[in-house]
mmCIF file of C-alpha atoms in Angstrom:
data_model
loop_
_atom_site.group_PDB
_atom_site.id
_atom_site.type_symbol
_atom_site.label_atom_id
_atom_site.label_comp_id
_atom_site.label_asym_id
_atom_site.label_seq_id
_atom_site.Cartn_x
_atom_site.Cartn_y
_atom_site.Cartn_z
ATOM 1 C CA MET A 1 56.118 212.342 104.225
ATOM 2 C CA LEU A 2 53.487 211.201 106.725
ATOM 3 C CA LYS A 3 51.000 213.935 107.548
ATOM 4 C CA LYS A 4 50.723 214.418 111.320
ATOM 5 C CA ALA A 5 48.066 216.653 112.827
ATOM 6 C CA GLY A 6 49.195 219.598 114.900
ATOM 7 C CA LYS A 7 52.861 219.612 113.869
ATOM 8 C CA ASP A 8 55.030 221.065 111.175
ATOM 9 C CA ILE A 9 56.351 218.450 108.833
ATOM 10 C CA PRO A 10 60.135 218.374 108.290
ATOM 11 C CA THR A 11 61.277 217.731 104.748
ATOM 12 C CA LYS A 12 64.553 217.239 102.966
ATOM 13 C CA SER A 13 64.727 220.886 102.004
ATOM 14 C CA GLY A 14 63.045 222.573 104.970
ATOM 15 C CA THR A 15 59.675 222.536 106.724
ATOM 16 C CA LYS A 16 56.251 222.331 105.165
ATOM 17 C CA THR A 17 53.674 224.429 106.964
ATOM 18 C CA ASN A 18 51.113 222.366 108.795
ATOM 19 C CA PRO A 19 48.032 222.230 106.525
ATOM 20 C CA LYS A 20 45.767 222.397 109.557
ATOM 21 C CA SER A 21 46.567 226.112 109.634
ATOM 22 C CA GLN A 22 45.791 226.605 105.974
ATOM 23 C CA LYS A 23 42.598 226.895 104.009
ATOM 24 C CA GLU A 24 41.378 223.582 102.648
ATOM 25 C CA VAL A 25 40.180 223.641 99.053
ATOM 26 C CA PRO A 26 38.518 220.724 97.215
ATOM 27 C CA GLY A 27 41.009 219.372 94.703
ATOM 28 C CA GLN A 28 39.986 218.939 91.098
ATOM 29 C CA MET A 29 41.486 217.217 88.121
ATOM 30 C CA LEU A 30 42.852 219.488 85.443
ATOM 31 C CA ASP A 31 40.922 219.503 82.210
ATOM 32 C CA LYS A 32 42.631 216.786 80.191
ATOM 33 C CA ALA A 33 41.096 218.095 77.007
ATOM 34 C CA SER A 34 42.871 221.418 77.411
ATOM 35 C CA LYS A 35 46.204 220.126 78.682
ATOM 36 C CA GLU A 36 48.862 218.209 76.839
ATOM 37 C CA ILE A 37 49.471 215.018 78.791
ATOM 38 C CA PRO A 38 53.212 214.275 78.678
ATOM 39 C CA THR A 39 54.288 210.890 77.411
ATOM 40 C CA THR A 40 57.638 209.211 76.950
ATOM 41 C CA SER A 41 57.479 209.660 73.166
ATOM 42 C CA GLY A 42 59.971 211.960 71.488
ATOM 43 C CA THR A 43 63.500 212.866 72.477
ATOM 44 C CA LYS A 44 64.553 213.288 76.084
ATOM 45 C CA SER A 45 64.684 217.072 75.695
ATOM 46 C CA GLN A 46 61.186 217.157 74.140
ATOM 47 C CA ILE A 47 59.759 215.081 76.971
ATOM 48 C CA MET A 48 61.422 217.281 79.576
ATOM 49 C CA MET A 49 60.076 220.441 77.936
ATOM 50 C CA ARG A 50 56.501 219.090 78.013
ATOM 51 C CA LEU A 51 56.815 217.977 81.628
ATOM 52 C CA GLU A 52 58.383 221.216 82.796
ATOM 53 C CA LYS A 53 55.706 223.282 81.061
ATOM 54 C CA MET A 54 52.942 221.263 82.684
ATOM 55 C CA VAL A 55 54.476 221.535 86.141
ATOM 56 C CA GLU A 56 55.201 225.274 85.851
ATOM 57 C CA GLU A 57 51.551 225.878 84.919
ATOM 58 C CA SER A 58 50.273 223.896 87.887
ATOM 59 C CA ASP A 59 49.259 225.342 91.241
ATOM 60 C CA ILE A 60 51.834 223.249 93.079
ATOM 61 C CA MET A 61 54.673 225.472 91.833
ATOM 62 C CA HIS A 62 52.923 228.542 93.256
ATOM 63 C CA GLY A 63 52.720 227.519 96.893
ATOM 64 C CA THR A 64 49.927 224.951 96.894
ATOM 65 C CA ILE A 65 50.463 221.804 98.974
ATOM 66 C CA ARG A 66 48.717 218.648 97.876
ATOM 67 C CA SER A 67 47.604 215.956 100.269
ATOM 68 C CA VAL A 68 47.677 212.462 98.740
ATOM 69 C CA ASP A 69 45.622 209.954 100.706
ATOM 70 C CA MET A 70 47.023 206.429 100.708
ATOM 71 C CA ASP A 71 44.858 203.576 101.919
ATOM 72 C CA GLU A 72 46.262 200.767 104.037
ATOM 73 C CA GLY A 73 46.810 198.570 100.978
ATOM 74 C CA VAL A 74 49.940 200.560 100.116
ATOM 75 C CA PHE A 75 51.978 200.423 103.344
ATOM 76 C CA GLY A 76 49.761 198.431 105.711
ATOM 77 C CA ILE A 77 48.497 201.602 107.417
ATOM 78 C CA ALA A 78 46.399 204.424 106.006
ATOM 79 C CA HIS A 79 48.157 207.782 105.912
ATOM 80 C CA SER A 80 48.647 210.899 103.810
ATOM 81 C CA GLU A 81 51.644 212.367 102.027
ATOM 82 C CA LEU A 82 52.092 216.099 101.512
ATOM 83 C CA ILE A 83 53.454 217.101 98.104
ATOM 84 C CA ALA A 84 54.913 220.590 97.739
ATOM 85 C CA LYS A 85 57.076 222.626 95.408
ATOM 86 C CA GLU A 86 60.369 221.317 96.810
ATOM 87 C CA ASP A 87 59.349 217.736 96.063
ATOM 88 C CA MET A 88 58.753 218.524 92.388
ATOM 89 C CA GLN A 89 62.040 220.416 92.316
ATOM 90 C CA GLN A 90 63.858 217.272 93.438
ATOM 91 C CA LEU A 91 62.586 215.621 90.273
ATOM 92 C CA PHE A 92 63.068 218.374 87.741
ATOM 93 C CA GLN A 93 66.361 219.647 89.080
ATOM 94 C CA HIS A 94 67.623 216.064 89.175
ATOM 95 C CA GLU A 95 68.428 216.122 92.878
ATOM 96 C CA GLU A 96 68.621 213.296 95.390
ATOM 97 C CA LEU A 97 65.113 212.032 96.120
ATOM 98 C CA GLY A 98 63.503 212.387 99.518
ATOM 99 C CA ILE A 99 61.038 210.085 101.239
ATOM 100 C CA THR A 100 57.974 211.956 99.971
ATOM 101 C CA VAL A 101 58.853 211.343 96.329
ATOM 102 C CA ILE A 102 59.765 207.694 97.045
ATOM 103 C CA HIS A 103 56.430 207.114 98.791
ATOM 104 C CA THR A 104 54.414 208.926 96.140
ATOM 105 C CA TYR A 105 55.854 206.794 93.362
ATOM 106 C CA ILE A 106 55.165 203.630 95.372
ATOM 107 C CA TRP A 107 51.550 204.774 95.700
ATOM 108 C CA TYR A 108 51.480 205.412 91.946
ATOM 109 C CA MET A 109 52.724 201.856 91.236
ATOM 110 C CA TYR A 110 50.220 200.351 93.634
ATOM 111 C CA ASP A 111 47.349 202.370 92.200
ATOM 112 C CA THR A 112 48.126 201.827 88.503
ATOM 113 C CA LEU A 113 49.839 198.428 88.362
ATOM 114 C CA MET A 114 48.568 196.440 91.336
ATOM 115 C CA ARG A 115 45.225 197.540 92.743
ATOM 116 C CA GLY A 116 42.508 194.933 92.222
ATOM 117 C CA THR A 117 44.887 192.342 90.753
ATOM 118 C CA GLU A 118 46.729 189.265 91.996
ATOM 119 C CA LEU A 119 49.848 191.423 92.241
ATOM 120 C CA CYS A 120 48.552 192.696 95.585
ATOM 121 C CA ASN A 121 49.169 189.190 96.951
ATOM 122 C CA ARG A 122 52.689 189.052 95.525
ATOM 123 C CA PHE A 123 54.166 192.461 96.307
ATOM 124 C CA ASN A 124 54.017 194.548 99.482
ATOM 125 C CA PHE A 125 55.657 197.829 100.489
ATOM 126 C CA ILE A 126 57.276 198.989 103.726
ATOM 127 C CA ALA A 127 57.340 202.719 104.447
ATOM 128 C CA ALA A 128 60.844 204.165 104.277
ATOM 129 C CA SER A 129 59.850 206.771 106.853
ATOM 130 C CA ARG A 130 59.443 204.051 109.481
ATOM 131 C CA ILE A 131 62.417 201.773 108.756
ATOM 132 C CA ASN A 132 65.734 203.559 108.200
ATOM 133 C CA THR A 133 69.227 203.905 109.643
ATOM 134 C CA THR A 134 68.275 206.841 111.877
ATOM 135 C CA PHE A 135 65.473 204.944 113.618
ATOM 136 C CA ILE A 136 67.448 201.686 113.845
ATOM 137 C CA THR A 137 70.267 203.541 115.598
ATOM 138 C CA LYS A 138 67.852 205.107 118.098
ATOM 139 C CA ASN A 139 65.664 202.082 118.833
ATOM 140 C CA PRO A 140 66.351 198.846 116.906
ATOM 141 C CA THR A 141 63.761 196.862 118.861
ATOM 142 C CA SER A 142 60.994 199.290 117.941
ATOM 143 C CA VAL A 143 61.987 199.148 114.277
ATOM 144 C CA MET A 144 62.055 195.366 114.340
ATOM 145 C CA ASN A 145 58.540 195.313 115.799
ATOM 146 C CA GLU A 146 57.376 197.740 113.082
ATOM 147 C CA LEU A 147 58.578 195.243 110.479
ATOM 148 C CA VAL A 148 56.873 192.339 112.237
ATOM 149 C CA ASP A 149 53.600 194.281 112.389
ATOM 150 C CA ARG A 150 53.847 194.977 108.647
ATOM 151 C CA PHE A 151 54.412 191.286 107.933
ATOM 152 C CA MET A 152 51.399 190.348 110.072
ATOM 153 C CA VAL A 153 49.067 192.724 108.210
ATOM 154 C CA ALA A 154 49.719 191.182 104.806
ATOM 155 C CA GLY A 155 48.647 187.591 105.543
ATOM 156 C CA ASP A 156 50.186 184.190 106.235
ATOM 157 C CA ASN A 157 53.098 184.579 103.780
ATOM 158 C CA THR A 158 53.218 180.843 103.046
ATOM 159 C CA THR A 159 53.464 181.385 99.282
ATOM 160 C CA PRO A 160 56.281 183.283 97.576
ATOM 161 C CA SER A 161 55.805 187.043 97.733
ATOM 162 C CA LEU A 162 58.056 190.048 98.191
ATOM 163 C CA TYR A 163 58.194 192.886 100.693
ATOM 164 C CA PHE A 164 59.931 195.926 99.250
ATOM 165 C CA LEU A 165 61.872 198.088 101.699
ATOM 166 C CA PRO A 166 63.424 201.228 100.171
ATOM 167 C CA PHE A 167 66.180 201.735 102.726
ATOM 168 C CA ASN A 168 68.055 204.983 103.306
ATOM 169 C CA SER A 169 71.449 205.191 104.990
ATOM 170 C CA GLY A 170 70.321 208.278 106.906
ATOM 171 C CA ASN A 171 70.492 212.077 106.741
ATOM 172 C CA GLY A 172 69.585 212.224 103.059
ATOM 173 C CA GLY A 173 72.067 209.476 102.257
ATOM 174 C CA HIS A 174 72.161 206.526 99.868
ATOM 175 C CA TRP A 175 69.065 204.554 98.818
ATOM 176 C CA VAL A 176 69.115 200.767 98.383
ATOM 177 C CA LEU A 177 66.285 198.268 97.879
ATOM 178 C CA VAL A 178 65.791 195.295 100.199
ATOM 179 C CA ALA A 179 63.257 192.726 98.934
ATOM 180 C CA MET A 180 62.210 190.003 101.372
ATOM 181 C CA ASP A 181 60.630 186.642 100.515
ATOM 182 C CA LEU A 182 59.414 185.363 103.893
ATOM 183 C CA SER A 183 58.218 181.975 102.627
ATOM 184 C CA ARG A 184 61.646 181.005 101.294
ATOM 185 C CA LEU A 185 63.720 182.940 103.860
ATOM 186 C CA MET A 186 65.390 184.884 101.054
ATOM 187 C CA VAL A 187 66.426 188.533 101.155
ATOM 188 C CA TYR A 188 67.476 190.236 97.921
ATOM 189 C CA TYR A 189 69.747 193.266 98.110
ATOM 190 C CA LEU A 190 69.703 195.693 95.172
ATOM 191 C CA ASP A 191 72.224 198.534 95.143
ATOM 192 C CA SER A 192 73.041 200.850 92.253
ATOM 193 C CA LEU A 193 76.537 201.309 93.711
ATOM 194 C CA PRO A 194 79.181 198.606 94.347
ATOM 195 C CA GLY A 195 79.088 196.729 97.647
ATOM 196 C CA ASP A 196 76.596 194.657 99.603
ATOM 197 C CA TRP A 197 74.604 194.629 102.838
ATOM 198 C CA SER A 198 77.792 194.535 104.933
ATOM 199 C CA LYS A 199 77.764 198.346 104.598
ATOM 200 C CA TYR A 200 74.639 198.371 106.805
ATOM 201 C CA PRO A 201 75.121 195.668 109.499
ATOM 202 C CA SER A 202 72.450 197.093 111.813
ATOM 203 C CA MET A 203 69.895 197.006 108.983
ATOM 204 C CA LYS A 204 70.664 193.349 108.195
ATOM 205 C CA LYS A 205 70.504 192.395 111.872
ATOM 206 C CA THR A 206 67.133 194.130 112.280
ATOM 207 C CA VAL A 207 65.632 192.570 109.133
ATOM 208 C CA ASP A 208 66.812 189.078 110.103
ATOM 209 C CA ALA A 209 65.435 189.425 113.632
ATOM 210 C CA ALA A 210 62.059 190.647 112.318
ATOM 211 C CA ILE A 211 61.710 187.747 109.884
ATOM 212 C CA LEU A 212 62.528 185.176 112.575
ATOM 213 C CA LYS A 213 60.181 186.808 115.104
ATOM 214 C CA PHE A 214 57.374 186.880 112.550
ATOM 215 C CA ARG A 215 57.821 183.195 111.740
ATOM 216 C CA SER A 216 57.887 182.372 115.456
ATOM 217 C CA LYS A 217 54.623 184.265 116.048
ATOM 218 C CA LYS A 218 53.068 182.347 113.161
ATOM 219 C CA ASN A 219 54.458 179.046 114.496
ATOM 220 C CA TYR A 220 56.326 178.405 111.255
ATOM 221 C CA ARG A 221 59.370 176.217 111.409
ATOM 222 C CA ASN A 222 62.613 177.919 110.474
ATOM 223 C CA ARG A 223 63.812 175.291 108.033
ATOM 224 C CA LYS A 224 67.106 177.021 107.315
ATOM 225 C CA ASP A 225 69.066 180.183 107.858
ATOM 226 C CA ILE A 226 68.040 183.381 106.119
ATOM 227 C CA THR A 227 69.882 183.744 102.807
ATOM 228 C CA TRP A 228 70.913 187.168 101.509
ATOM 229 C CA VAL A 229 71.604 187.591 97.793
ATOM 230 C CA ARG A 230 73.369 190.549 96.192
ATOM 231 C CA VAL A 231 71.454 191.001 92.919
ATOM 232 C CA GLN A 232 73.392 192.031 89.814
ATOM 233 C CA CYS A 233 71.445 195.099 88.736
ATOM 234 C CA PRO A 234 71.973 198.280 86.677
ATOM 235 C CA GLN A 235 74.429 200.756 88.207
ATOM 236 C CA GLN A 236 74.276 204.534 88.484
ATOM 237 C CA ASN A 237 77.007 206.635 86.892
ATOM 238 C CA ASN A 238 76.763 209.630 89.219
ATOM 239 C CA SER A 239 76.324 210.389 92.907
ATOM 240 C CA ILE A 240 72.618 211.312 93.005
ATOM 241 C CA ASP A 241 70.531 208.762 91.088
ATOM 242 C CA CYS A 242 70.206 206.069 93.783
ATOM 243 C CA GLY A 243 66.576 206.978 94.565
ATOM 244 C CA PHE A 244 65.598 206.822 90.898
ATOM 245 C CA PHE A 245 67.215 203.383 90.620
ATOM 246 C CA VAL A 246 65.361 202.050 93.671
ATOM 247 C CA LEU A 247 62.051 203.159 92.124
ATOM 248 C CA ARG A 248 63.038 201.669 88.803
ATOM 249 C CA PHE A 249 63.993 198.324 90.404
ATOM 250 C CA MET A 250 60.570 198.032 92.056
ATOM 251 C CA ARG A 251 58.743 199.021 88.875
ATOM 252 C CA ASP A 252 60.638 196.473 86.755
ATOM 253 C CA ILE A 253 60.018 193.651 89.224
ATOM 254 C CA ILE A 254 56.293 194.404 89.524
ATOM 255 C CA ALA A 255 55.775 194.983 85.789
ATOM 256 C CA LEU A 256 57.452 191.665 84.996
ATOM 257 C CA ASN A 257 55.732 189.937 87.951
ATOM 258 C CA ARG A 258 58.988 188.304 89.021
ATOM 259 C CA ILE A 259 59.572 186.924 92.504
ATOM 260 C CA ASP A 260 62.874 185.263 91.607
ATOM 261 C CA ILE A 261 64.757 188.534 91.161
ATOM 262 C CA PRO A 262 68.260 187.187 90.338
ATOM 263 C CA LYS A 263 66.926 185.650 87.124
ATOM 264 C CA MET A 264 65.512 188.939 85.847
ATOM 265 C CA VAL A 265 66.620 190.566 82.623
ATOM 266 C CA TRP A 266 66.605 194.273 83.393
ATOM 267 C CA ASN A 267 65.014 196.754 81.028
ATOM 268 C CA ASN A 268 67.838 199.181 80.319
ATOM 269 C CA ASN A 269 65.454 201.616 78.615
ATOM 270 C CA LEU A 270 63.694 202.529 81.855
ATOM 271 C CA GLY A 271 65.423 205.625 83.195
ATOM 272 C CA PHE A 272 64.558 208.564 85.356
ATOM 273 C CA ILE A 273 62.627 210.221 82.510
ATOM 274 C CA LEU A 274 59.888 207.560 82.797
ATOM 275 C CA ILE A 275 59.623 208.120 86.544
ATOM 276 C CA LEU A 276 59.366 211.877 85.967
ATOM 277 C CA SER A 277 56.538 211.344 83.520
ATOM 278 C CA ASP A 278 54.727 208.872 85.785
ATOM 279 C CA ILE A 279 54.788 211.089 88.848
ATOM 280 C CA SER A 280 54.085 214.377 87.100
ATOM 281 C CA SER A 281 51.256 213.110 84.918
ATOM 282 C CA ASN A 282 49.559 211.229 87.727
ATOM 283 C CA LEU A 283 49.939 213.947 90.342
ATOM 284 C CA LEU A 284 48.857 216.851 88.187
ATOM 285 C CA LEU A 285 46.393 215.383 85.704
ATOM 286 C CA ASN A 286 44.960 212.052 86.753
ATOM 287 C CA HIS A 287 43.880 212.340 90.379
ATOM 288 C CA GLU A 288 41.690 214.379 92.705
ATOM 289 C CA TYR A 289 43.315 215.859 95.805
ATOM 290 C CA VAL A 290 42.614 218.013 98.800
ATOM 291 C CA LEU A 291 44.598 221.209 98.249
ATOM 292 C CA PHE A 292 45.914 223.647 100.831
ATOM 293 C CA SER A 293 46.665 227.231 99.881
#
């Protein structure tokens, strides 16, 4: 979740105390030599045991809040996310994922897969906290302008590239992935449940309007109508895994460096256990943070 000075920060499971009222402590990396770094080797139960042990031993499960600074390369604006106990519980109790976990994994992908490479010119992210059903319902024009501003930050968009929008249906609802190719006027819709974008008409209308307004501001000719494609992608077999699938879709696309999503061959071995390992290992072992306690 975006860290805002002077206010409490609402979360999926309650309210995080404003860190401005807490003591700030320099964050430090844990000693890798003395800690077992979880990997995705071994059985699922073995991996989970290693991850759970590492998390239980960390300060985050004892009331510490971590502030993760994200530079403007991730979402087009610099901001911070606050990671607390309830966010880790979403992962390890296999609950529906909130925006904080979605954003933190996007930062992880940017930092480990993209930073300093050509992938930064091919893949861009849009913050789910700024573009969602709740905000579109309240003020669709403002949301459309937010999208246009994000498009403007990333460059001229005359070569194929993708903008990833993890989109939530509102009030802790369903996650889907919308991937936009502005140069070819293509929008790819990835949903781990049956159905297509017709479930979210206001979202489609807002995305289409933003793309056309962006191209008008750039004086690009609109050579054709915007084409939406429902991508055949792996499907969830329960009612809670949609957030994990959205993260997995983005990771697969970036790792394979594929702009033409419909032609992808999905890696069926990438499940939520890999995402657990990525987030936990990177948050608790591989990065320095400012801590609040």
